[in-house]
Tab-separated table of C-alpha atoms in Angstrom:
chain	number	residue	atom	x	y	z
Q	815	MET	CA	67.884	9.886	-30.357
Q	816	GLN	CA	68.871	9.317	-26.744
Q	817	ARG	CA	66.006	9.301	-24.272
Q	818	THR	CA	66.206	10.972	-20.922
Q	819	PRO	CA	65.575	8.325	-18.279
Q	820	THR	CA	62.347	8.790	-16.380
Q	821	SER	CA	62.983	9.495	-12.731
Q	822	ALA	CA	61.670	6.796	-10.456
Q	823	LEU	CA	58.687	7.617	-8.292
Q	824	PRO	CA	59.453	7.847	-4.571
Q	825	PRO	CA	58.482	4.652	-2.744
Q	826	SER	CA	55.197	4.684	-0.861
Q	827	PRO	CA	55.572	4.908	2.925
Q	828	PRO	CA	55.140	1.528	4.653
Q	829	ALA	CA	51.796	0.818	6.309
Q	830	PRO	CA	51.878	1.412	10.077
Q	831	ALA	CA	52.439	-1.755	12.165
Q	832	ILE	CA	49.094	-1.610	13.951
Q	833	THR	CA	48.203	-4.468	16.311
Q	834	HIS	CA	44.815	-6.097	16.723
Q	835	ARG	CA	44.932	-5.206	20.433
Q	836	GLN	CA	45.263	-1.496	19.604
Q	837	LEU	CA	42.307	-1.644	17.216
Q	838	THR	CA	40.233	-3.521	19.796
Q	839	MET	CA	40.895	-0.797	22.338
Q	840	PHE	CA	40.238	1.984	19.808
Q	841	ARG	CA	36.924	0.362	18.886
Q	842	ALA	CA	35.921	0.007	22.539
Q	843	ILE	CA	36.622	3.684	23.204
Q	844	MET	CA	34.640	4.708	20.109
Q	845	LEU	CA	31.649	2.513	20.963
Q	846	HIS	CA	31.477	3.302	24.691
Q	847	GLY	CA	32.584	6.919	24.689
Q	848	ASN	CA	34.908	6.863	27.692
Q	849	LEU	CA	38.021	5.121	28.954
Q	850	GLY	CA	36.364	3.680	32.058
Q	851	ARG	CA	33.730	1.653	30.235
Q	852	ALA	CA	36.179	0.727	27.449
Q	853	ALA	CA	38.610	-0.598	30.064
Q	854	GLU	CA	35.876	-2.829	31.512
Q	855	VAL	CA	34.847	-4.421	28.194
Q	856	THR	CA	38.471	-5.018	27.167
Q	857	SER	CA	39.492	-6.368	30.615
Q	858	SER	CA	42.163	-3.711	30.795
Q	859	SER	CA	42.926	-0.559	32.757
Q	860	GLN	CA	42.523	3.108	31.878
Q	861	PRO	CA	46.300	3.786	31.955
Q	862	THR	CA	46.852	0.849	29.575
Q	863	LEU	CA	44.161	2.164	27.204
Q	864	SER	CA	45.660	5.657	27.291
Q	865	ARG	CA	49.124	4.256	26.551
Q	866	GLU	CA	47.925	2.048	23.655
Q	867	LEU	CA	45.850	4.897	22.223
Q	868	ALA	CA	48.897	7.186	22.269
Q	869	ARG	CA	50.963	4.491	20.504
Q	870	LEU	CA	48.259	4.033	17.877
Q	871	GLU	CA	48.069	7.768	17.183
Q	872	GLN	CA	51.857	7.871	16.887
Q	873	LEU	CA	51.828	4.999	14.385
Q	874	LEU	CA	49.034	6.580	12.334
Q	875	GLY	CA	50.602	10.034	12.361
Q	876	PHE	CA	47.401	11.852	13.352
Q	877	ASP	CA	45.168	12.373	16.389
Q	878	LEU	CA	42.105	10.186	16.808
Q	879	PHE	CA	40.504	12.199	19.600
Q	880	ASP	CA	40.351	15.785	20.749
Q	881	ARG	CA	40.756	16.167	24.504
Q	882	VAL	CA	37.945	18.485	25.614
Q	883	ARG	CA	37.569	19.132	29.367
Q	884	GLY	CA	38.971	15.727	30.210
Q	885	ARG	CA	36.726	13.918	27.722
Q	886	LEU	CA	37.619	12.273	24.429
Q	887	ARG	CA	35.841	13.580	21.332
Q	888	PRO	CA	36.431	11.528	18.130
Q	889	THR	CA	37.924	13.361	15.163
Q	890	VAL	CA	36.611	13.023	11.609
Q	891	ARG	CA	39.538	10.703	10.871
Q	892	ALA	CA	38.611	8.511	13.840
Q	893	LEU	CA	35.051	8.131	12.564
Q	894	ALA	CA	36.335	7.175	9.092
Q	895	LEU	CA	38.779	4.666	10.599
Q	896	LEU	CA	36.006	3.120	12.702
Q	897	GLN	CA	34.088	2.230	9.518
Q	898	GLU	CA	37.035	0.151	8.308
Q	899	VAL	CA	37.595	-1.388	11.739
Q	900	GLU	CA	33.921	-2.371	12.019
Q	901	ARG	CA	34.074	-4.209	8.687
Q	902	SER	CA	37.073	-6.182	9.978
Q	903	PHE	CA	35.338	-7.049	13.254
Q	904	VAL	CA	32.193	-8.161	11.415
Q	905	GLY	CA	34.428	-10.492	9.420
Q	906	LEU	CA	35.984	-11.868	12.627
Q	907	ASP	CA	32.522	-12.426	14.129
Q	908	GLN	CA	31.522	-14.377	11.031
Q	909	ILE	CA	34.686	-16.460	11.243
Q	910	ALA	CA	33.941	-17.269	14.888
Q	911	ALA	CA	30.348	-18.224	14.042
Q	912	ARG	CA	31.557	-20.432	11.198
Q	913	ALA	CA	34.097	-22.116	13.490
Q	914	LEU	CA	31.291	-22.895	15.954
Q	915	GLU	CA	29.224	-24.412	13.136
Q	916	LEU	CA	32.143	-26.631	12.138
Q	917	ARG	CA	32.721	-27.681	15.750
Q	918	THR	CA	29.083	-28.645	16.266
Q	919	LEU	CA	28.701	-30.007	12.708
Q	920	LYS	CA	25.644	-27.811	12.144
Q	921	PRO	CA	25.171	-26.072	8.783
Q	922	GLY	CA	24.297	-22.762	10.454
Q	923	ARG	CA	22.481	-19.844	8.897
Q	924	LEU	CA	22.543	-19.072	5.216
Q	925	ARG	CA	23.965	-15.578	4.772
Q	926	LEU	CA	22.281	-13.648	1.954
Q	927	ALA	CA	23.688	-10.235	1.012
Q	928	CYS	CA	21.554	-7.984	-1.174
Q	929	LEU	CA	20.912	-4.390	-2.108
Q	930	PRO	CA	18.427	-2.677	0.256
Q	931	ALA	CA	15.788	-2.331	-2.482
Q	932	LEU	CA	15.934	-6.083	-3.148
Q	933	ALA	CA	15.638	-6.887	0.567
Q	934	HIS	CA	12.308	-5.063	0.460
Q	935	ALA	CA	10.920	-6.280	-2.858
Q	936	LEU	CA	12.400	-9.572	-4.128
Q	937	VAL	CA	13.836	-11.359	-1.101
Q	938	PRO	CA	10.549	-11.775	0.886
Q	939	HIS	CA	8.930	-13.531	-2.100
Q	940	ALA	CA	11.953	-15.832	-2.425
Q	941	LEU	CA	12.061	-16.644	1.284
Q	942	LEU	CA	8.386	-17.604	1.275
Q	943	ARG	CA	9.212	-20.292	-1.297
Q	944	PHE	CA	12.390	-21.265	0.562
Q	945	ALA	CA	10.497	-21.694	3.841
Q	946	GLN	CA	8.155	-24.146	2.128
Q	947	ALA	CA	11.108	-26.186	0.826
Q	948	ALA	CA	13.248	-25.985	3.992
Q	949	PRO	CA	11.011	-24.940	6.911
Q	950	GLN	CA	13.704	-25.417	9.590
Q	951	ALA	CA	16.444	-23.478	7.771
Q	952	ALA	CA	17.698	-20.150	9.144
Q	953	VAL	CA	18.667	-17.204	6.947
Q	954	SER	CA	20.401	-13.922	7.714
Q	955	ILE	CA	19.466	-11.132	5.272
Q	956	CYS	CA	22.221	-8.526	5.082
Q	957	PRO	CA	21.401	-5.368	3.068
Q	958	GLU	CA	24.581	-3.825	1.630
Q	959	GLU	CA	25.209	-1.040	-0.861
Q	960	SER	CA	27.524	-1.335	-3.861
Q	961	PRO	CA	30.501	-1.622	-4.042
Q	962	TRP	CA	30.689	-2.990	-0.466
Q	963	LEU	CA	28.268	-5.770	-1.422
Q	964	GLU	CA	30.426	-7.048	-4.280
Q	965	GLN	CA	33.612	-6.708	-2.218
Q	966	ALA	CA	32.146	-8.724	0.665
Q	967	LEU	CA	31.094	-11.503	-1.710
Q	968	SER	CA	34.525	-11.513	-3.320
Q	969	GLU	CA	35.950	-11.957	0.193
Q	970	GLN	CA	33.585	-14.975	0.603
Q	971	ARG	CA	31.826	-13.384	3.583
Q	972	TYR	CA	28.342	-14.436	2.433
Q	973	ASP	CA	26.845	-17.596	0.961
Q	974	LEU	CA	25.200	-15.751	-1.941
Q	975	GLY	CA	24.218	-12.275	-3.027
Q	976	LEU	CA	21.818	-10.232	-5.128
Q	977	SER	CA	23.171	-7.217	-6.974
Q	978	GLU	CA	22.558	-4.991	-9.979
Q	979	THR	CA	26.087	-5.489	-11.305
Q	980	ALA	CA	26.725	-7.079	-14.711
Q	981	GLU	CA	30.353	-7.992	-13.914
Q	982	ALA	CA	31.337	-10.872	-11.673
Q	983	PRO	CA	33.606	-9.874	-8.763
Q	984	ALA	CA	36.806	-11.885	-8.331
Q	985	GLY	CA	36.116	-15.373	-6.996
Q	986	VAL	CA	32.375	-15.092	-7.642
Q	987	GLU	CA	30.085	-16.662	-10.252
Q	988	LEU	CA	27.481	-14.294	-11.738
Q	989	ARG	CA	24.129	-15.578	-12.996
Q	990	PRO	CA	21.771	-13.099	-14.701
Q	991	LEU	CA	18.476	-13.296	-12.836
Q	992	LEU	CA	16.121	-10.581	-14.055
Q	993	GLN	CA	16.126	-7.817	-16.656
Q	994	VAL	CA	13.187	-5.419	-16.920
Q	995	ASN	CA	12.783	-1.632	-17.239
Q	996	GLU	CA	12.380	1.257	-14.843
Q	997	VAL	CA	8.800	2.509	-14.402
Q	998	ALA	CA	7.006	5.746	-13.539
Q	999	VAL	CA	5.150	6.122	-10.239
Q	1000	LEU	CA	2.329	8.652	-9.764
Q	1001	PRO	CA	0.115	9.698	-6.855
Q	1002	ARG	CA	-3.607	8.927	-6.747
Q	1003	GLY	CA	-5.658	11.054	-9.180
Q	1004	HIS	CA	-2.678	12.417	-11.117
Q	1005	ARG	CA	-3.511	13.493	-14.673
Q	1006	LEU	CA	-0.832	11.195	-16.152
Q	1007	GLY	CA	-2.603	8.192	-14.644
Q	1008	ARG	CA	-5.063	8.341	-17.550
Q	1009	LYS	CA	-2.281	7.318	-19.962
Q	1010	ALA	CA	-1.281	3.664	-20.406
Q	1011	VAL	CA	2.355	4.442	-21.326
Q	1012	LEU	CA	4.286	7.601	-20.462
Q	1013	ALA	CA	6.732	9.357	-22.792
Q	1014	PRO	CA	9.489	11.713	-21.577
Q	1015	GLN	CA	7.521	14.731	-22.883
Q	1016	ASP	CA	4.651	13.869	-20.490
Q	1017	PHE	CA	6.850	14.914	-17.558
Q	1018	ASP	CA	7.514	18.441	-18.843
Q	1019	GLY	CA	6.922	20.932	-16.019
Q	1020	GLU	CA	6.041	18.223	-13.483
Q	1021	ARG	CA	7.298	18.212	-9.902
Q	1022	PHE	CA	9.777	15.335	-10.001
Q	1023	ILE	CA	11.285	13.346	-7.115
Q	1024	SER	CA	14.773	12.165	-8.044
Q	1025	LEU	CA	17.098	9.481	-6.825
Q	1026	ALA	CA	20.290	10.794	-5.223
Q	1027	ALA	CA	22.959	12.479	-7.328
Q	1028	GLY	CA	25.516	9.883	-8.384
Q	1029	ASP	CA	22.988	7.045	-8.569
Q	1030	PRO	CA	23.480	5.283	-11.951
Q	1031	TYR	CA	19.729	5.177	-12.601
Q	1032	ARG	CA	19.495	8.887	-11.770
Q	1033	ARG	CA	22.095	9.550	-14.474
Q	1034	GLU	CA	20.170	7.454	-17.031
Q	1035	ILE	CA	16.896	9.205	-16.178
Q	1036	ASP	CA	18.474	12.661	-16.421
Q	1037	ARG	CA	20.029	11.746	-19.798
Q	1038	MET	CA	16.650	10.592	-21.112
Q	1039	PHE	CA	14.970	13.879	-20.199
Q	1040	ALA	CA	17.890	15.956	-21.497
Q	1041	ALA	CA	17.740	14.157	-24.863
Q	1042	ALA	CA	13.993	14.899	-25.072
Q	1043	GLY	CA	14.455	18.558	-24.050
Q	1044	VAL	CA	12.164	18.090	-21.041
Q	1045	GLN	CA	12.368	20.471	-18.082
Q	1046	ARG	CA	11.177	19.116	-14.734
Q	1047	THR	CA	10.865	20.776	-11.336
Q	1048	THR	CA	13.167	18.700	-9.138
Q	1049	CYS	CA	12.815	19.865	-5.548
Q	1050	LEU	CA	13.228	16.537	-3.739
Q	1051	GLU	CA	15.794	13.750	-3.988
Q	1052	THR	CA	16.674	10.684	-1.899
Q	1053	ALA	CA	18.919	7.635	-2.160
Q	1054	SER	CA	16.081	5.172	-1.447
Q	1055	ALA	CA	13.525	4.013	-4.019
Q	1056	VAL	CA	11.208	3.123	-1.126
Q	1057	ALA	CA	11.469	6.699	0.150
Q	1058	VAL	CA	10.816	8.029	-3.369
Q	1059	CYS	CA	7.579	6.028	-3.532
Q	1060	ALA	CA	6.541	7.225	-0.063
Q	1061	LEU	CA	6.971	10.843	-1.179
Q	1062	VAL	CA	4.997	10.186	-4.379
Q	1063	ARG	CA	2.159	8.624	-2.389
Q	1064	ARG	CA	1.905	11.866	-0.415
Q	1065	GLY	CA	1.384	13.805	-3.643
Q	1066	LEU	CA	4.767	15.550	-3.526
Q	1067	GLY	CA	5.592	14.743	-7.134
Q	1068	VAL	CA	6.072	12.007	-9.713
Q	1069	ALA	CA	9.130	9.774	-10.126
Q	1070	ILE	CA	10.853	6.944	-11.962
Q	1071	VAL	CA	12.084	3.970	-9.902
Q	1072	ASN	CA	12.983	0.309	-10.213
Q	1073	PRO	CA	9.977	-1.873	-11.070
Q	1074	LEU	CA	10.362	-4.297	-8.139
Q	1075	THR	CA	9.960	-1.559	-5.531
Q	1076	ALA	CA	7.154	0.057	-7.539
Q	1077	LEU	CA	5.283	-3.236	-7.857
Q	1078	GLU	CA	5.702	-4.034	-4.151
Q	1079	LEU	CA	4.302	-0.641	-3.091
Q	1080	SER	CA	1.683	-0.174	-5.796
Q	1081	GLY	CA	-1.924	0.350	-4.749
Q	1082	PRO	CA	-4.685	2.967	-4.719
Q	1083	ASP	CA	-2.244	5.713	-3.639
Q	1084	LEU	CA	0.623	4.712	-5.958
Q	1085	ILE	CA	-0.021	4.283	-9.676
Q	1086	VAL	CA	2.621	2.492	-11.787
Q	1087	ARG	CA	3.034	3.135	-15.518
Q	1088	PRO	CA	5.593	1.840	-18.053
Q	1089	LEU	CA	7.793	4.231	-20.030
Q	1090	SER	CA	8.023	4.524	-23.806
Q	1091	VAL	CA	11.820	4.728	-23.466
Q	1092	GLY	CA	13.466	1.700	-21.896
Q	1093	ILE	CA	15.842	2.217	-18.951
Q	1094	ALA	CA	17.137	-1.261	-18.150
Q	1095	PHE	CA	16.997	-2.595	-14.596
Q	1096	GLN	CA	18.811	-5.865	-13.992
Q	1097	VAL	CA	19.390	-8.166	-11.058
Q	1098	SER	CA	22.215	-10.698	-10.856
Q	1099	LEU	CA	22.760	-13.646	-8.551
Q	1100	LEU	CA	26.292	-13.761	-7.115
Q	1101	LEU	CA	27.698	-17.079	-5.867
Q	1102	PRO	CA	31.101	-17.148	-4.107
Q	1103	GLN	CA	33.260	-19.911	-5.568
Q	1104	VAL	CA	36.183	-20.241	-3.127
Q	1105	ALA	CA	34.389	-21.085	0.115
Q	1106	ALA	CA	32.570	-24.407	0.415
Q	1107	PRO	CA	28.886	-23.789	-0.411
Q	1108	HIS	CA	26.236	-24.082	2.286
Q	1109	PRO	CA	24.327	-27.375	1.822
Q	1110	LEU	CA	21.064	-25.470	1.305
Q	1111	ARG	CA	22.455	-22.771	-0.995
Q	1112	GLU	CA	21.057	-24.289	-4.189
Q	1113	VAL	CA	17.620	-24.626	-2.583
Q	1114	LEU	CA	17.640	-20.888	-1.872
Q	1115	VAL	CA	18.960	-20.181	-5.382
Q	1116	GLU	CA	16.005	-22.091	-6.848
Q	1117	ALA	CA	13.577	-20.153	-4.650
Q	1118	ILE	CA	15.087	-16.803	-5.684
Q	1119	THR	CA	15.038	-17.761	-9.364
Q	1120	ALA	CA	11.376	-18.827	-9.205
Q	1121	ALA	CA	10.386	-15.662	-7.311
Q	1122	ALA	CA	12.170	-13.458	-9.853
Q	1123	ALA	CA	10.398	-15.211	-12.741
Q	1124	GLN	CA	7.029	-14.728	-11.035
Q	1125	LEU	CA	7.658	-11.025	-10.420
Q	1126	ALA	CA	8.830	-10.499	-14.005
Q	1127	ARG	CA	5.495	-11.584	-15.503
Q	1128	PRO	CA	3.469	-8.440	-14.692
Q	1129	LEU	CA	6.477	-6.247	-15.575
């Protein structure tokens, strides 16, 4: 039987030929809010900025600013574009800093990227050990959310990273570091604090503070309660485990969070209890493989590994 040939898809339009100069001027206008100040920081003139901005908008095919009473007001598209431009300029700043290190033959700062929760809970313990081993070393701690964290490491923008991913990004070695379970957190004097281990049924009818919708741990927690037929009262939610614990400490409800944050914030006003149903929480060490490693990277890796092992004992 003769087949009808599949019609070819129309080719994608070519990417606009944007220049670095145009993006520099766009960024200056966005950051300073007016053409006068942007012209000063770019060593240019207002007519030149206006001309380059018009060319950029023509290349992009959409307006970046609304002209309101002689002032420029960024559009939603301009704000979204600025996020991408800022990532590129951060990369250029890092390249310049690295070039200076090579020129002066100094190793420079170790750049550690990590999830915000790990910057609060695991990283300080690791850096205490690292400071004892290398007291003169400098470290930049850069909290990043997934998937930007993994992408930045794949692009070799950091010396090492800490993530919850189980899959190594391209050009990155992954070393499993820690695997424990999520825990319950309760306010002082809560009735569930009398129990050593909490089952899903214990949360029935409780005011519950959730992680943000779309969070992978939120989905696992919701599935656990749905499987047990448990109905909670969920009035509050937030993307931060630290914020969840702060709300619990104020007596606004109970919650389930990662054990590192819970352990770091535990005390008289925040009770931590294990769950009868395991919800795995893992941390991985990510080591870029393309860029030459910082001479002190392995010293920091050893400090992080030892700190993770110490924190895992009470969990």
